[in-house]
Each structure stands twice: as structure tokens, then as C-alpha cells.
Amino acid sequence: MVATKRDYRTANEYVATLEEKDGLSVEQLMDSNTRGGLTYNDFLILPGYVGFSSVDVGLKTKLTKKITLQTPFVSSPMDTVTEAEMAIQMALLGGIGTIHHNCSAEEQAAMVRKVKTYENGFINSPVVVTPTTTIGEVRAMKEELGFSGFPVTQDGKFPGKLLGLVTSRDVQFIEDESIPVSEIMTKEPVTAKQGLTLEQGNEILKKTKKGKLLIIDGDNNLVSMISRTDLMKNQNYPLASKSATTKQLLCGAAIGTLPADRARLTMMVEAGLDVVTIDSSQGNSQYQIEMLRWIKETYPDLEVIAGNVVTREQAANLIANGCDGLRIGMGSGSICITQEVMACGRPQATAVYNVCKFANEFGVPCMADGGVQNIGHIIKALALGASTVMMGGMLAGTTESPGDYFFRDGKRLKVYRGMGSIDAMQQTGKSGNASTSRYFSEGDKVLVAQGVSGAVVDKGSVNKFIPYLFNGLQHSCQDIGVESIDALRENVNSGNVRFEFRTAAAQLEGGINNMHSYEKRLHN
Ligand code: IMP
């Protein structure tokens, strides 16, 4: 039958009469009976209508039942990804860091404390000297550290009783290098009382035209300082994840399910921890459930993310025992060999879709953990029902990730390793090894690796990388035609946002083709 030619002006009316929209609904896409388990690369989201600017797209989302973030970015509790520096920067940029536990409980609690006491623009661990430090030593410190203003405290410790300040001007024209700083230091430097805001501090620096403002407590102990050289560098962080009451940055950390982890958690709660992740590659265990119950009884206000899970049944056990969030993924991590070795796991898109569909009905936000390699993977995880994404490899190799850079084959690299790699499992902290406990291997004589250890290329600072991810997500939402993560979820559920399955050839087509050579620069 020859189709009748329609009046083009009725195109909108006509499309509205069609029973189904173009493409697949999420249920049709994720039907495992027809297609098996899917990964992020197996499908695309169809574009919608662009009726707003990308800067108007908000990415507010829930990390747990009680914690809302302005961005969906979470850093993974891995010892090559998240320590205090990463956690501070992630929180400043609107996400949250999860401090790893492959270290002693004291070290982990100290990192949590560092995040909680961080104040943007304030130098919270200034290098100080004693009154007996010599001018020669001050010059050597300037040479080594690159800055020249050192507060002088009574015993040369920080925090400590403030006696003065020595700067390069004080030592400039003195030839005798053996003179102690007590003789030449400025004895009444500009100080301000703890509690002032960065803006107030900056104003004082501008008015006094001094280089350093020393912050003291009621007993004249130096507690931090602000430096004029940082004035121009201090950024605003409008999306920062902060506690509504204390205004401190939010901080997450991971623990295992061993008895010693209870004492570890207590120390971190005392340091101000906001959310704990019970870190296990297979979360549906008696150990995890006991730990979860104990935490909820002992610290009812502490938010608990349980996991990892990839099925509804695993999730149900943890939801029933009171978790405030779920972490989804088994075998999808970039350094992971779990699926190969254990034969257990699930393709990540299918795992995220099935667990989120179930957990969201109980009001439990889900985090898609592992396998995120680009912005497209993040928006796909969110479209499948996740509220946040946890990243390891994406954030490894940044300035803020632990470890030193090294050069190999002309490239600047940092180590990135799985917590189930032999390397990580053999590193023993004072309170046991987090990696072995994550894989229930603490009693093993022969370790069975579930991850690899390797290197990733220098990615620069997350200060640039996270805003790149943020802008990318805003543009992606704009293409899809949704103005927020909530709107994305609603429109996927109502069948308005549509999907397409990608054949192997379609995946090839979506890559770069027929180029003689090219450079893949992701952002400026
Ligand atoms: P990525 O973001 O793809 O690099 O994956 C990071 C995630 O992989 C982490 O958040 C963990 O859930 C998981 N993971 C970490 N170490 C290992 C390992 O050694 N084996 C398997 N999975 C791991």
C-alpha cells in the first residue's frame, strides 16, 4: 500500500498520535531476556528538544537519604585515589571524597579531621620556625619551599604560642647567618581572631598592605594564616558540599567489616565524619549486615552507604537493615579482574538499572561505582537511575591523587592500582589490611588477586577536571532535553526519554574513524 503524502504542517499532530515514541523505553532497552547484560557502551540516549541554555541545567542529587550534593561526583576509596587532598577538592567542587582505609585507623581519622577543619583560602598547616632558628636556616627554607614568610612559635610547633613573624624583608640585608630569628623577627605581626571569614581576612590584608595575616585563638596560639600571594588565587566554590550547621566540608570514608573496623569508625566519627561506606566487593554478607546494624544503632545520625551489590536480592538485604545509600558494581572497575577470576559480577549498565529501579522505590539513593570512563558513561548511569557516580580511574593521575609522578616512555605518570591487586593486599596497616578484608581474604595464605596495579597518565588538577565533567553533563542534559537530574529520571521513567541499542558496528561508528592521526584533547 502506498502511504498517503501528509501535509507537512501536521507533522507535530501526527507524531503525537503515534502509539510509541521513536526509540526504546528504558524497560525495552534493558530487557535482559532479549539482549543479555549491557554495559554503558551498548546503548545511546536519543536527543530531545533543546529549549534552555546548558548553564541553566542543575545537577543537584542525593548521595544518601539525608545528604544532597550539587554534583553527582564521588571519588573512590582507593589508596591511589582518595586521601585528604582529593577529599577536600572534591567537596569544594560539589562532590565528595571517600577516604580509603588501607592505612592505620589513626592515619585515616587524621585525614578526615584535615578535611573537616579545612577552610578555603586559609593555610591550615603553615610551616613555622622556633625563635632559635637562624637566618641561614630561614634562607635555606625559602630556597627549598619557595615562600618566605614563617610564623615563629614558642617551641617551633604548630599549633603553638605565636611569638612573631619572619619574612624575607627581615633577613634581606643581614650578613651574619648565625643570628637567631628572635632578634630580627617582627614581634607584633598583624593577627586576627579565629572565626573570621576569608573575605574579612582579605580585607585586613588589603588595608594593612601586609603579606601575611596570622590567625590566632583566644590563648594567642597560631591556628592558621592567610597569605597575600594567595589573594588573587583564592577561588570561589559556589557548589561546595558543606554541612548546613557547621559549614565544614562534607567528608566520606570507607571501613571494612572486621571487628577492628568498629574502633576505626569511632575515631573517624570523633573527627567529624559525615558518611561511611562499608567497603566490600560483595556486600550481601552476614559481616556487612552485622556492621550495618551496629553502625545504625551506635551512630544513628551517621549516613551509611552499603555495598557493593549488583542484584535486587543483594540490595534488599542491605535496605532491610537500614542502609542510607547503595554502591553498585562488581567487576566493572578499570583495574578489576573479578569477573574473570570469580565468575561473579554483572555488566554495569544492567546492574545499575536493576538495583536502582528496586532501591529507588524504597527511597534509597544509589551510586554507580566503576567502569566510568567518560562524561557519556556518567549521564548514562544517571539515566538508568543512579543518583551519583563513583570514580577511581577517572580521578587517578590527578594532582590531588596520592603518590608521586614519575616518567616512563616520555609520559608523566602516577600509579593506579586495584584494592584487590597483590600490591595493595600486601600493604599492611596497623589495624589490618583493608584490601584483603574487602575481598574476604584476610585469612588466606595464598592471595587471589582481583585487581591489577599499573600507571595512568597525568591528568592535571581535579580543579579543572571536575568542572569539565560538570559542563559536559550540563550539555548532555541539554541535548537530551532535561534541565536536571531529577527531570532526567522522571522522563526516563515516564518513557519520554528514549534509548537506542548499539550494535558492534554502531559502536565503531561512534568512535573516531579514518583519521591519519589526531590528538584527543578533552578540554582546554
Ligand atoms: P574505575 O572507576 O573504573 O577505575 O573503578 C573503580 C572501582 O573499582 C572502585 O570504586 C571499586 O569499586 C572497584 N575496585 C577497586 N579495586 C578493585 C580491584 O582490585 N578489583 C576489583 N574492583 C576494584
Coordinates of N, CA and C in Angstrom, one line a residue, residues 297-397:
E297 N 22.8 1.5 65.0 CA 22.4 1.5 66.5 C 23.3 2.5 67.2
T298 N 24.6 2.5 66.9 CA 25.6 3.3 67.6 C 25.6 4.7 67.2
Y299 N 25.5 4.9 65.9 CA 25.6 6.3 65.3 C 24.4 6.6 64.4
P300 N 23.2 6.7 65.0 CA 22.0 6.8 64.2 C 22.1 8.0 63.2
D301 N 22.9 9.0 63.5 CA 22.9 10.2 62.6 C 23.9 10.1 61.5
L302 N 24.8 9.0 61.6 CA 25.8 8.9 60.5 C 25.1 8.2 59.3
E303 N 25.4 8.7 58.1 CA 24.8 8.1 56.9 C 25.7 6.9 56.5
V304 N 25.0 5.8 56.1 CA 25.8 4.6 55.8 C 25.5 4.2 54.3
I305 N 26.6 4.1 53.5 CA 26.4 3.6 52.2 C 26.9 2.1 52.2
A306 N 26.0 1.2 51.8 CA 26.4 -0.2 51.9 C 26.7 -0.7 50.5
G307 N 27.3 -1.9 50.4 CA 27.6 -2.5 49.1 C 28.9 -3.3 49.1
N308 N 29.3 -3.7 47.9 CA 28.8 -3.4 46.6 C 27.7 -4.5 46.3
V309 N 26.8 -4.1 45.5 CA 25.7 -5.0 45.1 C 25.5 -4.9 43.6
V310 N 24.9 -5.9 43.0 CA 24.6 -5.8 41.5 C 23.2 -6.5 41.3
T311 N 22.6 -7.0 42.3 CA 21.2 -7.6 42.1 C 20.2 -7.0 43.1
R312 N 19.0 -7.2 42.8 CA 17.9 -6.7 43.7 C 17.9 -7.5 45.0
E313 N 18.2 -8.8 45.0 CA 18.2 -9.6 46.2 C 19.3 -9.1 47.1
Q314 N 20.5 -8.8 46.6 CA 21.6 -8.3 47.5 C 21.2 -7.0 48.1
A315 N 20.6 -6.1 47.2 CA 20.2 -4.8 47.7 C 19.1 -4.9 48.8
A316 N 18.2 -5.8 48.6 CA 17.1 -5.9 49.5 C 17.6 -6.2 51.0
N317 N 18.6 -7.0 51.1 CA 19.1 -7.4 52.4 C 19.7 -6.1 53.1
L318 N 20.4 -5.3 52.3 CA 21.0 -4.1 52.9 C 20.0 -3.0 53.2
I319 N 19.0 -2.9 52.3 CA 17.9 -1.9 52.5 C 17.2 -2.3 53.8
A320 N 16.8 -3.6 53.9 CA 16.1 -4.0 55.1 C 16.8 -3.8 56.4
N321 N 18.1 -3.7 56.3 CA 18.9 -3.5 57.5 C 19.3 -2.0 57.7
G322 N 18.7 -1.1 56.9 CA 18.8 0.3 57.2 C 19.8 1.1 56.5
C323 N 20.4 0.6 55.4 CA 21.4 1.5 54.7 C 20.8 2.7 54.2
D324 N 21.6 3.8 54.1 CA 21.1 5.1 53.6 C 21.4 5.3 52.1
G325 N 22.2 4.4 51.6 CA 22.6 4.6 50.2 C 23.2 3.2 49.8
L326 N 23.3 3.0 48.5 CA 23.9 1.7 48.0 C 24.9 2.0 46.9
R327 N 25.9 1.2 46.9 CA 27.0 1.3 46.0 C 26.9 0.1 45.0
I328 N 26.8 0.4 43.7 CA 26.6 -0.7 42.7 C 27.8 -0.9 41.8
G329 N 28.1 -2.2 41.7 CA 29.2 -2.5 40.8 C 30.0 -3.7 41.2
M330 N 30.2 -4.7 40.4 CA 31.0 -5.8 40.7 C 31.7 -6.3 39.3
G331 N 32.9 -5.9 39.3 CA 33.7 -6.4 38.1 C 33.8 -5.4 37.0
S332 N 33.2 -4.2 37.2 CA 33.3 -3.2 36.1 C 34.4 -2.2 36.2
G333 N 35.1 -2.2 37.3 CA 36.2 -1.3 37.5 C 37.3 -1.4 36.5
S334 N 38.0 -0.3 36.2 CA 39.0 -0.3 35.1 C 40.2 -1.2 35.5
I335 N 40.4 -1.4 36.8 CA 41.6 -2.2 37.2 C 41.2 -3.6 37.7
C336 N 39.9 -4.0 37.4 CA 39.3 -5.1 38.0 C 39.4 -6.4 37.2
I337 N 39.7 -7.5 37.9 CA 39.7 -8.8 37.2 C 38.7 -9.8 37.9
T338 N 37.8 -9.2 38.7 CA 36.9 -10.0 39.5 C 36.0 -10.9 38.6
Q339 N 35.5 -10.4 37.5 CA 34.6 -11.2 36.6 C 35.3 -12.4 36.0
E340 N 36.6 -12.1 35.7 CA 37.4 -13.2 35.1 C 37.8 -14.2 36.1
V341 N 38.2 -13.8 37.3 CA 38.7 -14.8 38.3 C 37.5 -15.4 39.1
M342 N 36.5 -14.7 39.5 CA 35.5 -15.2 40.4 C 34.3 -15.7 39.6
A343 N 34.2 -15.3 38.3 CA 33.0 -15.6 37.5 C 31.8 -15.0 38.1
C344 N 31.9 -14.0 39.0 CA 30.8 -13.3 39.6 C 30.9 -11.8 39.2
G345 N 29.7 -11.2 39.1 CA 29.6 -9.8 38.7 C 28.5 -9.6 37.8
R346 N 28.4 -8.5 37.2 CA 27.3 -8.2 36.2 C 27.7 -7.0 35.4
P347 N 27.3 -7.0 34.1 CA 27.6 -5.8 33.3 C 27.0 -4.6 33.9
Q348 N 27.8 -3.5 34.0 CA 27.4 -2.4 34.8 C 26.1 -1.7 34.5
A349 N 25.8 -1.5 33.3 CA 24.5 -0.8 33.0 C 23.3 -1.6 33.5
T350 N 23.4 -2.9 33.3 CA 22.3 -3.8 33.7 C 22.2 -3.8 35.3
A351 N 23.4 -3.8 35.9 CA 23.4 -3.8 37.4 C 22.8 -2.5 37.9
V352 N 23.2 -1.4 37.3 CA 22.8 -0.1 37.8 C 21.2 0.0 37.6
Y353 N 20.8 -0.4 36.4 CA 19.3 -0.3 36.2 C 18.5 -1.1 37.1
N354 N 18.9 -2.4 37.3 CA 18.1 -3.3 38.1 C 18.1 -2.9 39.6
V355 N 19.3 -2.6 40.1 CA 19.3 -2.2 41.6 C 18.7 -0.9 41.8
C356 N 18.9 0.1 40.9 CA 18.3 1.4 41.2 C 16.8 1.4 41.1
K357 N 16.3 0.6 40.1 CA 14.8 0.5 40.0 C 14.2 0.0 41.3
F358 N 14.8 -1.0 41.9 CA 14.3 -1.5 43.1 C 14.6 -0.6 44.3
A359 N 15.8 -0.1 44.5 CA 16.2 0.7 45.6 C 15.5 2.0 45.7
N360 N 15.3 2.6 44.5 CA 14.6 3.9 44.4 C 13.2 3.9 44.9
E361 N 12.6 2.7 44.8 CA 11.2 2.6 45.3 C 11.2 2.7 46.9
F362 N 12.3 2.4 47.5 CA 12.4 2.5 48.9 C 13.1 3.8 49.4
G363 N 13.3 4.7 48.4 CA 13.9 6.0 48.7 C 15.4 5.9 49.1
V364 N 16.1 4.8 48.6 CA 17.5 4.7 48.8 C 18.3 5.1 47.6
P365 N 19.0 6.2 47.7 CA 19.8 6.6 46.5 C 21.0 5.7 46.2
C366 N 21.3 5.6 44.9 CA 22.3 4.6 44.5 C 23.5 5.3 43.8
M367 N 24.6 4.7 44.0 CA 25.9 5.2 43.4 C 26.4 4.2 42.4
A368 N 26.6 4.6 41.2 CA 27.1 3.7 40.2 C 28.6 3.7 40.3
D369 N 29.2 2.6 40.7 CA 30.6 2.5 41.1 C 31.4 1.7 40.1
G370 N 32.4 2.3 39.4 CA 33.3 1.6 38.5 C 32.8 1.6 37.0
G371 N 33.8 1.6 36.2 CA 33.5 1.5 34.7 C 33.2 2.8 34.1
V372 N 33.3 3.9 34.9 CA 33.0 5.2 34.3 C 34.3 5.7 33.6
Q373 N 34.3 5.9 32.3 CA 35.5 6.3 31.6 C 35.3 7.7 30.9
N374 N 34.1 8.2 30.8 CA 33.9 9.5 30.2 C 32.6 10.1 30.6
I375 N 32.3 11.3 30.1 CA 31.1 12.0 30.6 C 29.8 11.2 30.1
G376 N 29.9 10.6 28.9 CA 28.8 9.8 28.4 C 28.4 8.7 29.4
H377 N 29.4 8.1 30.0 CA 29.1 7.0 30.9 C 28.4 7.5 32.2
I378 N 28.7 8.7 32.6 CA 28.1 9.3 33.8 C 26.6 9.6 33.5
I379 N 26.3 10.2 32.4 CA 24.9 10.6 32.1 C 24.1 9.3 31.9
K380 N 24.7 8.3 31.4 CA 24.0 7.0 31.2 C 23.7 6.4 32.5
A381 N 24.7 6.4 33.5 CA 24.4 5.8 34.8 C 23.3 6.6 35.5
L382 N 23.3 7.9 35.3 CA 22.2 8.7 35.9 C 20.8 8.4 35.3
A383 N 20.9 8.2 33.9 CA 19.6 7.9 33.2 C 19.1 6.6 33.7
L384 N 19.9 5.7 34.1 CA 19.5 4.3 34.5 C 19.1 4.3 36.0
G385 N 19.1 5.5 36.6 CA 18.5 5.6 38.0 C 19.5 5.9 39.1
A386 N 20.8 5.9 38.7 CA 21.8 6.2 39.8 C 21.7 7.7 40.1
S387 N 22.0 8.0 41.4 CA 22.0 9.4 41.8 C 23.4 10.0 41.8
T388 N 24.4 9.1 42.0 CA 25.8 9.6 41.9 C 26.6 8.6 41.2
V389 N 27.8 9.0 40.8 CA 28.8 8.0 40.2 C 30.1 8.1 41.0
M390 N 30.6 6.9 41.3 CA 31.9 6.8 42.0 C 33.0 6.5 40.9
M391 N 34.1 7.3 41.1 CA 35.1 7.2 40.0 C 36.5 6.9 40.7
G392 N 37.2 5.9 40.1 CA 38.6 5.6 40.5 C 39.5 6.1 39.4
G393 N 39.6 5.3 38.3 CA 40.5 5.6 37.2 C 40.4 7.0 36.7
M394 N 39.2 7.5 36.6 CA 39.0 8.9 36.1 C 39.7 9.9 36.9
L395 N 39.9 9.7 38.2 CA 40.5 10.7 39.1 C 41.9 10.3 39.4
A396 N 42.3 9.1 39.1 CA 43.7 8.7 39.4 C 44.6 9.5 38.4
G397 N 45.8 9.8 38.9 CA 46.7 10.5 38.0 C 46.5 12.0 38.0

